[in-house]
């Protein structure tokens, strides 16, 4: 019997190919979109879940309060984690990480490594990073020991065994390879290619760094013992901190508290940043879109099937006359819908596997196709297919099986007023979602355009930056190197600095004289620069003067600050801070100038207080303003000069404008995905409108014929039939507008600098939705309006 049901169902689907194609394509597209979004969401939620002890790992983060502000860094001072381990038995182990970059060489090969962490030898006690070679207990103990990932080991040693071999760091430090790690999963918030032993830093390079309570440089992680109450432990920390570091912090006018942040919260839930950072809000947004798309697809399934019910009325009547019971008809129709739903799921999985590489490119993720072929995944999909088929087909099946045989054999079928209200309500619901998504898409697009077009406050075009990553090198060779680079044809100017806008400035604890005459402490960005830096970057001067070689004390006693500094220290205008005293990392003097604020990070973040001082010893980046014409030849010449002047370092460069574009990559990817999935949802909503329009025009076939005979034009009939659907869309626009306004205001809250929600967004979304609806409806109603009225009048 069951086999017979499915044979009849398959025969019915093949007989009505157009209906099957429309219904199948709508459901398949909806499922594909839902599957891809689900894979993306699962990928985001899977960050750091591979660590075996992940439920007991916590990152130590800091709230630092100064007289000027409270800041919330994701790092701690060096001695903090060891002190917690020593004083609290609840701490089973700790490890610290310190990110850095360096040049490594083997024979004639030189590589700039930008993803390196100094790590304590206890790293493998805390995290699950499997070693393929080496001893986890000793691999990171001795100074100048290194553990490489598989990929990095292959880069330097090819097929050779890297264990025990030596790399040269910065041209002078021999580093021994003591381990090889399995490549780090993409779903780690700590991405790296190489680990160096922490003892390299604490014993050799900066011996006092793990004794300085006020120097914040380390990511610190604790592994707590089983059944430890993290909140209880956190409450004990202030007393320990006061006992060990109270005097040192007091002299810096600094007070800080520590928080324990669960490992699983770092990637998606942290407001303090991380080496890799996601957005929980975006995960929620895409999850809602996925649910809506699947819901829209199921609604269409219902509407399209009801629309076709009128065509199957005689079939149902004949079956009832020959003895078919309602239960048998219900099961027959349900089997048809389950079969159609199952086919849609199979097609969707195959399409998803084909589209996944393109989706990875758009989303910036690496989601493996193995997820789609896993047996458990197929079992879940099969179960979903049956559930969706039953849910989507239950109402149509009950309606069709409940038809009266005498009525339907006359060729007429009309559902109840309640059924019509339900279908109209579903169409309104579909267009509420569609209009909301159109508004949201316009807002996302507006914000992305705003970020692209926002003035950053400095000259970024054609600005090439060379990385030395060796602060002492330029101090010894800067004059000769800068002169050689400046003499290259196509170079307009050259300057040097410790960092450039967008690459992250060093934080410096600084005391400035406030308007009351007191020395007030604050944490501020520090740019060590030369005399031409501010001019080359065209950062406007608001008060005072720029650095000049005409003043001998400018290199030892002068400081320039930005507008944010003026505001933070309570001055009403930039000119009021000129001449005020400062004390910064052993340098004392007076402020000689104020420059205009400029963006040094994404527009999500507020502009922070920044300071500039002359200090060639700290400069490690060279900024070169190049001409746009003949850029390839200029780059080639610069590379030749560089390799001759700096033979032990690779020609590693980037362009400032590209660097800032990369900062918005996450927003760009979010915007692209949002627009694509919003378009899919709108497409599916249009299919639902097709279903209701088809049904309504069939119900009014005789009326259309009568009106034509009485002289109504095709345009009048089309307008008549379209009117009620236009009303539904207008109702949807009224409902959707406030919902979309609220949702997008919440989304924009993540951006410190954001475009105002444009008033034209809502009428534009309404006009677009209305236009789409009119095109969809009129294409069907026009066909009915132009049909031969003689044929229409024969329908009964």
PDB file of C-alpha atoms in Angstrom, residues 546-790:
ATOM      1  CA  UNK A 546      55.240  70.863  14.654  1.00  0.00           C
ATOM      2  CA  UNK A 547      58.630  69.378  15.506  1.00  0.00           C
ATOM      3  CA  UNK A 548      61.598  71.201  14.017  1.00  0.00           C
ATOM      4  CA  UNK A 549      65.341  70.652  13.947  1.00  0.00           C
ATOM      5  CA  UNK A 550      65.658  74.367  14.708  1.00  0.00           C
ATOM      6  CA  UNK A 551      64.777  73.548  18.331  1.00  0.00           C
ATOM      7  CA  UNK A 552      67.403  71.320  19.958  1.00  0.00           C
ATOM      8  CA  UNK A 553      65.064  70.301  22.794  1.00  0.00           C
ATOM      9  CA  UNK A 554      62.386  68.935  20.445  1.00  0.00           C
ATOM     10  CA  UNK A 555      64.081  65.540  20.405  1.00  0.00           C
ATOM     11  CA  UNK A 556      64.272  65.319  24.214  1.00  0.00           C
ATOM     12  CA  UNK A 557      61.639  67.528  25.865  1.00  0.00           C
ATOM     13  CA  UNK A 558      58.750  68.100  23.402  1.00  0.00           C
ATOM     14  CA  UNK A 559      55.434  66.312  22.875  1.00  0.00           C
ATOM     15  CA  UNK A 560      52.599  66.742  20.376  1.00  0.00           C
ATOM     16  CA  UNK A 561      49.090  65.498  21.238  1.00  0.00           C
ATOM     17  CA  UNK A 562      45.792  65.097  19.380  1.00  0.00           C
ATOM     18  CA  UNK A 563      42.341  66.620  19.941  1.00  0.00           C
ATOM     19  CA  UNK A 564      41.154  63.632  21.991  1.00  0.00           C
ATOM     20  CA  UNK A 565      43.910  64.358  24.525  1.00  0.00           C
ATOM     21  CA  UNK A 566      42.747  67.971  24.842  1.00  0.00           C
ATOM     22  CA  UNK A 567      39.204  66.802  25.567  1.00  0.00           C
ATOM     23  CA  UNK A 568      40.248  64.031  27.992  1.00  0.00           C
ATOM     24  CA  UNK A 569      42.216  66.461  30.141  1.00  0.00           C
ATOM     25  CA  UNK A 570      39.411  68.991  30.350  1.00  0.00           C
ATOM     26  CA  UNK A 571      40.701  71.792  28.137  1.00  0.00           C
ATOM     27  CA  UNK A 572      38.142  73.824  26.189  1.00  0.00           C
ATOM     28  CA  UNK A 573      40.378  74.477  23.170  1.00  0.00           C
ATOM     29  CA  UNK A 574      43.625  73.073  21.711  1.00  0.00           C
ATOM     30  CA  UNK A 575      45.549  76.298  22.402  1.00  0.00           C
ATOM     31  CA  UNK A 576      45.001  75.919  26.169  1.00  0.00           C
ATOM     32  CA  UNK A 577      47.140  72.775  26.413  1.00  0.00           C
ATOM     33  CA  UNK A 578      50.167  74.318  24.668  1.00  0.00           C
ATOM     34  CA  UNK A 579      53.078  74.678  27.090  1.00  0.00           C
ATOM     35  CA  UNK A 580      51.653  72.254  29.653  1.00  0.00           C
ATOM     36  CA  UNK A 581      54.036  69.775  31.300  1.00  0.00           C
ATOM     37  CA  UNK A 582      54.200  66.044  30.582  1.00  0.00           C
ATOM     38  CA  UNK A 583      55.997  63.001  31.984  1.00  0.00           C
ATOM     39  CA  UNK A 584      56.095  59.948  29.697  1.00  0.00           C
ATOM     40  CA  UNK A 585      58.311  56.915  30.162  1.00  0.00           C
ATOM     41  CA  UNK A 586      61.212  58.860  31.619  1.00  0.00           C
ATOM     42  CA  UNK A 587      60.903  61.827  29.248  1.00  0.00           C
ATOM     43  CA  UNK A 588      59.740  65.111  30.742  1.00  0.00           C
ATOM     44  CA  UNK A 589      59.003  68.382  29.021  1.00  0.00           C
ATOM     45  CA  UNK A 590      56.189  70.473  27.579  1.00  0.00           C
ATOM     46  CA  UNK A 591      53.495  70.111  24.915  1.00  0.00           C
ATOM     47  CA  UNK A 592      54.364  72.124  21.812  1.00  0.00           C
ATOM     48  CA  UNK A 593      51.474  71.296  19.459  1.00  0.00           C
ATOM     49  CA  UNK A 594      48.022  69.802  18.927  1.00  0.00           C
ATOM     50  CA  UNK A 595      47.062  67.939  15.741  1.00  0.00           C
ATOM     51  CA  UNK A 596      43.618  67.044  14.450  1.00  0.00           C
ATOM     52  CA  UNK A 597      42.127  63.674  15.355  1.00  0.00           C
ATOM     53  CA  UNK A 598      42.623  60.871  12.832  1.00  0.00           C
ATOM     54  CA  UNK A 599      41.303  57.333  12.671  1.00  0.00           C
ATOM     55  CA  UNK A 600      43.855  54.696  13.548  1.00  0.00           C
ATOM     56  CA  UNK A 601      41.396  51.796  13.738  1.00  0.00           C
ATOM     57  CA  UNK A 602      38.023  50.712  12.366  1.00  0.00           C
ATOM     58  CA  UNK A 603      35.114  53.130  12.572  1.00  0.00           C
ATOM     59  CA  UNK A 604      33.617  50.762  15.134  1.00  0.00           C
ATOM     60  CA  UNK A 605      36.045  52.241  17.650  1.00  0.00           C
ATOM     61  CA  UNK A 606      36.327  55.743  19.080  1.00  0.00           C
ATOM     62  CA  UNK A 607      39.435  57.833  18.384  1.00  0.00           C
ATOM     63  CA  UNK A 608      41.714  57.596  21.420  1.00  0.00           C
ATOM     64  CA  UNK A 609      44.181  60.027  22.956  1.00  0.00           C
ATOM     65  CA  UNK A 610      47.507  59.967  21.081  1.00  0.00           C
ATOM     66  CA  UNK A 611      50.950  61.447  21.610  1.00  0.00           C
ATOM     67  CA  UNK A 612      53.883  62.001  19.238  1.00  0.00           C
ATOM     68  CA  UNK A 613      57.537  62.408  20.109  1.00  0.00           C
ATOM     69  CA  UNK A 614      60.868  62.376  18.310  1.00  0.00           C
ATOM     70  CA  UNK A 615      62.615  59.070  18.994  1.00  0.00           C
ATOM     71  CA  UNK A 616      64.447  57.410  16.063  1.00  0.00           C
ATOM     72  CA  UNK A 617      65.567  54.554  18.307  1.00  0.00           C
ATOM     73  CA  UNK A 618      61.966  53.270  18.508  1.00  0.00           C
ATOM     74  CA  UNK A 619      61.186  53.664  14.790  1.00  0.00           C
ATOM     75  CA  UNK A 620      60.686  50.406  12.903  1.00  0.00           C
ATOM     76  CA  UNK A 621      58.460  51.330   9.960  1.00  0.00           C
ATOM     77  CA  UNK A 622      59.321  53.443   6.917  1.00  0.00           C
ATOM     78  CA  UNK A 623      56.504  55.284   5.136  1.00  0.00           C
ATOM     79  CA  UNK A 624      57.110  56.116   1.480  1.00  0.00           C
ATOM     80  CA  UNK A 625      54.836  58.427  -0.497  1.00  0.00           C
ATOM     81  CA  UNK A 626      54.976  57.120  -4.081  1.00  0.00           C
ATOM     82  CA  UNK A 627      53.647  58.491  -7.336  1.00  0.00           C
ATOM     83  CA  UNK A 628      50.794  56.583  -8.959  1.00  0.00           C
ATOM     84  CA  UNK A 629      52.505  56.597 -12.367  1.00  0.00           C
ATOM     85  CA  UNK A 630      54.890  53.708 -13.069  1.00  0.00           C
ATOM     86  CA  UNK A 631      54.242  52.120  -9.662  1.00  0.00           C
ATOM     87  CA  UNK A 632      55.559  48.644 -10.665  1.00  0.00           C
ATOM     88  CA  UNK A 633      58.950  50.035 -11.708  1.00  0.00           C
ATOM     89  CA  UNK A 634      59.129  52.146  -8.526  1.00  0.00           C
ATOM     90  CA  UNK A 635      58.442  49.048  -6.405  1.00  0.00           C
ATOM     91  CA  UNK A 636      61.092  47.065  -8.285  1.00  0.00           C
ATOM     92  CA  UNK A 637      63.704  49.780  -7.700  1.00  0.00           C
ATOM     93  CA  UNK A 638      62.754  50.119  -4.029  1.00  0.00           C
ATOM     94  CA  UNK A 639      63.181  46.370  -3.627  1.00  0.00           C
ATOM     95  CA  UNK A 640      66.653  46.506  -5.221  1.00  0.00           C
ATOM     96  CA  UNK A 641      67.725  49.357  -2.932  1.00  0.00           C
ATOM     97  CA  UNK A 642      66.285  47.571   0.089  1.00  0.00           C
ATOM     98  CA  UNK A 643      67.977  44.246  -0.608  1.00  0.00           C
ATOM     99  CA  UNK A 644      71.297  46.012  -1.034  1.00  0.00           C
ATOM    100  CA  UNK A 645      70.937  48.172   2.092  1.00  0.00           C
ATOM    101  CA  UNK A 646      69.158  45.638   4.343  1.00  0.00           C
ATOM    102  CA  UNK A 647      70.302  42.203   3.096  1.00  0.00           C
ATOM    103  CA  UNK A 648      69.168  40.310   6.197  1.00  0.00           C
ATOM    104  CA  UNK A 649      65.511  41.380   5.963  1.00  0.00           C
ATOM    105  CA  UNK A 650      62.848  40.582   3.348  1.00  0.00           C
ATOM    106  CA  UNK A 651      61.211  43.381   1.360  1.00  0.00           C
ATOM    107  CA  UNK A 652      57.991  43.332   3.401  1.00  0.00           C
ATOM    108  CA  UNK A 653      55.556  46.139   2.610  1.00  0.00           C
ATOM    109  CA  UNK A 654      51.897  47.112   2.534  1.00  0.00           C
ATOM    110  CA  UNK A 655      49.806  50.082   1.419  1.00  0.00           C
ATOM    111  CA  UNK A 656      47.970  52.077   4.073  1.00  0.00           C
ATOM    112  CA  UNK A 657      44.697  52.259   2.115  1.00  0.00           C
ATOM    113  CA  UNK A 658      44.674  48.483   1.644  1.00  0.00           C
ATOM    114  CA  UNK A 659      45.395  48.022   5.341  1.00  0.00           C
ATOM    115  CA  UNK A 660      42.308  50.062   6.221  1.00  0.00           C
ATOM    116  CA  UNK A 661      40.218  48.174   3.661  1.00  0.00           C
ATOM    117  CA  UNK A 662      41.213  44.962   5.445  1.00  0.00           C
ATOM    118  CA  UNK A 663      39.850  46.382   8.701  1.00  0.00           C
ATOM    119  CA  UNK A 664      36.416  46.515   7.108  1.00  0.00           C
ATOM    120  CA  UNK A 665      36.663  43.047   5.583  1.00  0.00           C
ATOM    121  CA  UNK A 666      34.377  41.567   8.246  1.00  0.00           C
ATOM    122  CA  UNK A 667      31.725  44.226   7.611  1.00  0.00           C
ATOM    123  CA  UNK A 668      32.076  43.781   3.840  1.00  0.00           C
ATOM    124  CA  UNK A 669      31.622  40.014   4.140  1.00  0.00           C
ATOM    125  CA  UNK A 670      28.650  40.463   6.451  1.00  0.00           C
ATOM    126  CA  UNK A 671      27.115  42.970   4.014  1.00  0.00           C
ATOM    127  CA  UNK A 672      27.565  40.682   0.997  1.00  0.00           C
ATOM    128  CA  UNK A 673      26.091  37.653   2.752  1.00  0.00           C
ATOM    129  CA  UNK A 674      23.218  39.700   4.134  1.00  0.00           C
ATOM    130  CA  UNK A 675      22.329  41.062   0.698  1.00  0.00           C
ATOM    131  CA  UNK A 676      22.481  37.609  -0.936  1.00  0.00           C
ATOM    132  CA  UNK A 677      20.312  35.921   1.671  1.00  0.00           C
ATOM    133  CA  UNK A 678      17.884  38.844   1.778  1.00  0.00           C
ATOM    134  CA  UNK A 679      17.472  38.493  -2.005  1.00  0.00           C
ATOM    135  CA  UNK A 680      16.741  34.783  -1.597  1.00  0.00           C
ATOM    136  CA  UNK A 681      14.081  35.532   1.033  1.00  0.00           C
ATOM    137  CA  UNK A 682      12.450  38.104  -1.264  1.00  0.00           C
ATOM    138  CA  UNK A 683      12.511  35.620  -4.157  1.00  0.00           C
ATOM    139  CA  UNK A 684      10.786  33.006  -2.015  1.00  0.00           C
ATOM    140  CA  UNK A 685       8.190  35.561  -0.874  1.00  0.00           C
ATOM    141  CA  UNK A 686       7.408  36.271  -4.528  1.00  0.00           C
ATOM    142  CA  UNK A 687       6.827  32.564  -5.106  1.00  0.00           C
ATOM    143  CA  UNK A 688       4.265  32.688  -2.283  1.00  0.00           C
ATOM    144  CA  UNK A 689       2.556  35.586  -3.981  1.00  0.00           C
ATOM    145  CA  UNK A 690       2.479  33.562  -7.213  1.00  0.00           C
ATOM    146  CA  UNK A 691       0.687  30.794  -5.344  1.00  0.00           C
ATOM    147  CA  UNK A 692      -2.001  33.025  -3.925  1.00  0.00           C
ATOM    148  CA  UNK A 693      -2.451  34.905  -7.220  1.00  0.00           C
ATOM    149  CA  UNK A 694      -2.808  31.645  -9.159  1.00  0.00           C
ATOM    150  CA  UNK A 695      -5.453  30.446  -6.769  1.00  0.00           C
ATOM    151  CA  UNK A 696      -7.360  33.748  -6.758  1.00  0.00           C
ATOM    152  CA  UNK A 697      -7.402  34.062 -10.555  1.00  0.00           C
ATOM    153  CA  UNK A 698      -8.644  30.470 -10.907  1.00  0.00           C
ATOM    154  CA  UNK A 699     -11.436  31.148  -8.434  1.00  0.00           C
ATOM    155  CA  UNK A 700     -12.537  34.180 -10.456  1.00  0.00           C
ATOM    156  CA  UNK A 701     -12.194  32.659 -13.934  1.00  0.00           C
ATOM    157  CA  UNK A 702     -15.906  32.964 -14.779  1.00  0.00           C
ATOM    158  CA  UNK A 703     -16.047  36.505 -13.371  1.00  0.00           C
ATOM    159  CA  UNK A 704     -13.160  37.493 -15.641  1.00  0.00           C
ATOM    160  CA  UNK A 705     -15.009  36.059 -18.667  1.00  0.00           C
ATOM    161  CA  UNK A 706     -18.229  37.926 -17.829  1.00  0.00           C
ATOM    162  CA  UNK A 707     -16.371  41.220 -17.320  1.00  0.00           C
ATOM    163  CA  UNK A 708     -14.614  40.831 -20.687  1.00  0.00           C
ATOM    164  CA  UNK A 709     -17.872  40.102 -22.489  1.00  0.00           C
ATOM    165  CA  UNK A 710     -19.345  43.243 -20.905  1.00  0.00           C
ATOM    166  CA  UNK A 711     -16.459  45.312 -22.285  1.00  0.00           C
ATOM    167  CA  UNK A 712     -13.833  45.462 -19.532  1.00  0.00           C
ATOM    168  CA  UNK A 713     -10.315  45.988 -20.844  1.00  0.00           C
ATOM    169  CA  UNK A 714      -7.357  43.761 -19.961  1.00  0.00           C
ATOM    170  CA  UNK A 715      -5.824  46.638 -17.960  1.00  0.00           C
ATOM    171  CA  UNK A 716      -9.005  47.063 -15.885  1.00  0.00           C
ATOM    172  CA  UNK A 717      -9.193  43.360 -15.124  1.00  0.00           C
ATOM    173  CA  UNK A 718      -5.472  43.230 -14.240  1.00  0.00           C
ATOM    174  CA  UNK A 719      -5.909  46.232 -11.921  1.00  0.00           C
ATOM    175  CA  UNK A 720      -8.970  44.625 -10.302  1.00  0.00           C
ATOM    176  CA  UNK A 721      -7.216  41.340  -9.621  1.00  0.00           C
ATOM    177  CA  UNK A 722      -3.996  43.030  -8.432  1.00  0.00           C
ATOM    178  CA  UNK A 723      -5.713  45.450  -6.047  1.00  0.00           C
ATOM    179  CA  UNK A 724      -6.189  43.069  -3.135  1.00  0.00           C
ATOM    180  CA  UNK A 725      -2.606  41.827  -3.317  1.00  0.00           C
ATOM    181  CA  UNK A 726      -1.283  45.381  -3.344  1.00  0.00           C
ATOM    182  CA  UNK A 727      -3.298  45.982  -0.165  1.00  0.00           C
ATOM    183  CA  UNK A 728      -1.575  43.016   1.471  1.00  0.00           C
ATOM    184  CA  UNK A 729       1.855  44.383   0.573  1.00  0.00           C
ATOM    185  CA  UNK A 730       0.926  47.856   1.885  1.00  0.00           C
ATOM    186  CA  UNK A 731      -0.145  46.303   5.194  1.00  0.00           C
ATOM    187  CA  UNK A 732       3.186  44.446   5.308  1.00  0.00           C
ATOM    188  CA  UNK A 733       5.097  47.704   4.739  1.00  0.00           C
ATOM    189  CA  UNK A 734       3.281  49.386   7.658  1.00  0.00           C
ATOM    190  CA  UNK A 735       4.073  46.465   9.981  1.00  0.00           C
ATOM    191  CA  UNK A 736       7.672  45.980   8.814  1.00  0.00           C
ATOM    192  CA  UNK A 737       8.888  49.601   8.973  1.00  0.00           C
ATOM    193  CA  UNK A 738       8.992  50.027  12.786  1.00  0.00           C
ATOM    194  CA  UNK A 739      10.399  46.509  13.235  1.00  0.00           C
ATOM    195  CA  UNK A 740      13.212  47.162  10.745  1.00  0.00           C
ATOM    196  CA  UNK A 741      13.895  50.601  12.273  1.00  0.00           C
ATOM    197  CA  UNK A 742      14.361  49.064  15.726  1.00  0.00           C
ATOM    198  CA  UNK A 743      16.521  46.155  14.506  1.00  0.00           C
ATOM    199  CA  UNK A 744      18.875  48.296  12.410  1.00  0.00           C
ATOM    200  CA  UNK A 745      19.286  50.892  15.151  1.00  0.00           C
ATOM    201  CA  UNK A 746      20.481  48.060  17.380  1.00  0.00           C
ATOM    202  CA  UNK A 747      22.897  46.865  14.675  1.00  0.00           C
ATOM    203  CA  UNK A 748      24.324  50.356  14.175  1.00  0.00           C
ATOM    204  CA  UNK A 749      25.062  50.615  17.905  1.00  0.00           C
ATOM    205  CA  UNK A 750      28.201  48.529  17.281  1.00  0.00           C
ATOM    206  CA  UNK A 751      29.715  51.407  15.285  1.00  0.00           C
ATOM    207  CA  UNK A 752      31.056  54.422  17.162  1.00  0.00           C
ATOM    208  CA  UNK A 753      31.004  56.342  13.885  1.00  0.00           C
ATOM    209  CA  UNK A 754      27.891  55.540  11.918  1.00  0.00           C
ATOM    210  CA  UNK A 755      25.671  56.935   9.238  1.00  0.00           C
ATOM    211  CA  UNK A 756      22.369  58.390  10.379  1.00  0.00           C
ATOM    212  CA  UNK A 757      19.478  56.063   9.598  1.00  0.00           C
ATOM    213  CA  UNK A 758      18.346  57.658   6.313  1.00  0.00           C
ATOM    214  CA  UNK A 759      14.670  58.658   6.131  1.00  0.00           C
ATOM    215  CA  UNK A 760      14.440  57.530   2.504  1.00  0.00           C
ATOM    216  CA  UNK A 761      15.213  53.928   3.447  1.00  0.00           C
ATOM    217  CA  UNK A 762      11.627  53.093   4.384  1.00  0.00           C
ATOM    218  CA  UNK A 763       9.800  54.579   1.363  1.00  0.00           C
ATOM    219  CA  UNK A 764      12.481  53.098  -0.904  1.00  0.00           C
ATOM    220  CA  UNK A 765      11.994  49.661   0.647  1.00  0.00           C
ATOM    221  CA  UNK A 766       8.243  50.038   0.316  1.00  0.00           C
ATOM    222  CA  UNK A 767       8.463  51.069  -3.333  1.00  0.00           C
ATOM    223  CA  UNK A 768      10.811  48.167  -4.109  1.00  0.00           C
ATOM    224  CA  UNK A 769       8.556  45.655  -2.357  1.00  0.00           C
ATOM    225  CA  UNK A 770       5.503  47.108  -4.058  1.00  0.00           C
ATOM    226  CA  UNK A 771       7.238  47.038  -7.456  1.00  0.00           C
ATOM    227  CA  UNK A 772       8.285  43.416  -6.985  1.00  0.00           C
ATOM    228  CA  UNK A 773       4.739  42.478  -5.929  1.00  0.00           C
ATOM    229  CA  UNK A 774       3.125  44.330  -8.869  1.00  0.00           C
ATOM    230  CA  UNK A 775       5.446  42.659 -11.381  1.00  0.00           C
ATOM    231  CA  UNK A 776       4.809  39.253  -9.836  1.00  0.00           C
ATOM    232  CA  UNK A 777       1.026  39.630  -9.642  1.00  0.00           C
ATOM    233  CA  UNK A 778       0.494  41.435 -12.947  1.00  0.00           C
ATOM    234  CA  UNK A 779       2.422  38.803 -14.898  1.00  0.00           C
ATOM    235  CA  UNK A 780      -0.173  36.220 -13.801  1.00  0.00           C
ATOM    236  CA  UNK A 781      -3.298  38.388 -13.805  1.00  0.00           C
ATOM    237  CA  UNK A 782      -2.490  39.761 -17.240  1.00  0.00           C
ATOM    238  CA  UNK A 783      -2.448  36.225 -18.594  1.00  0.00           C
ATOM    239  CA  UNK A 784      -5.909  35.599 -17.123  1.00  0.00           C
ATOM    240  CA  UNK A 785      -7.188  38.975 -18.353  1.00  0.00           C
ATOM    241  CA  UNK A 786      -6.123  38.336 -21.955  1.00  0.00           C
ATOM    242  CA  UNK A 787      -7.548  34.782 -22.089  1.00  0.00           C
ATOM    243  CA  UNK A 788     -10.451  33.966 -24.435  1.00  0.00           C
ATOM    244  CA  UNK A 789     -13.691  34.786 -22.505  1.00  0.00           C
ATOM    245  CA  UNK A 790     -15.517  31.932 -24.231  1.00  0.00           C
TER     246      UNK A 790
END
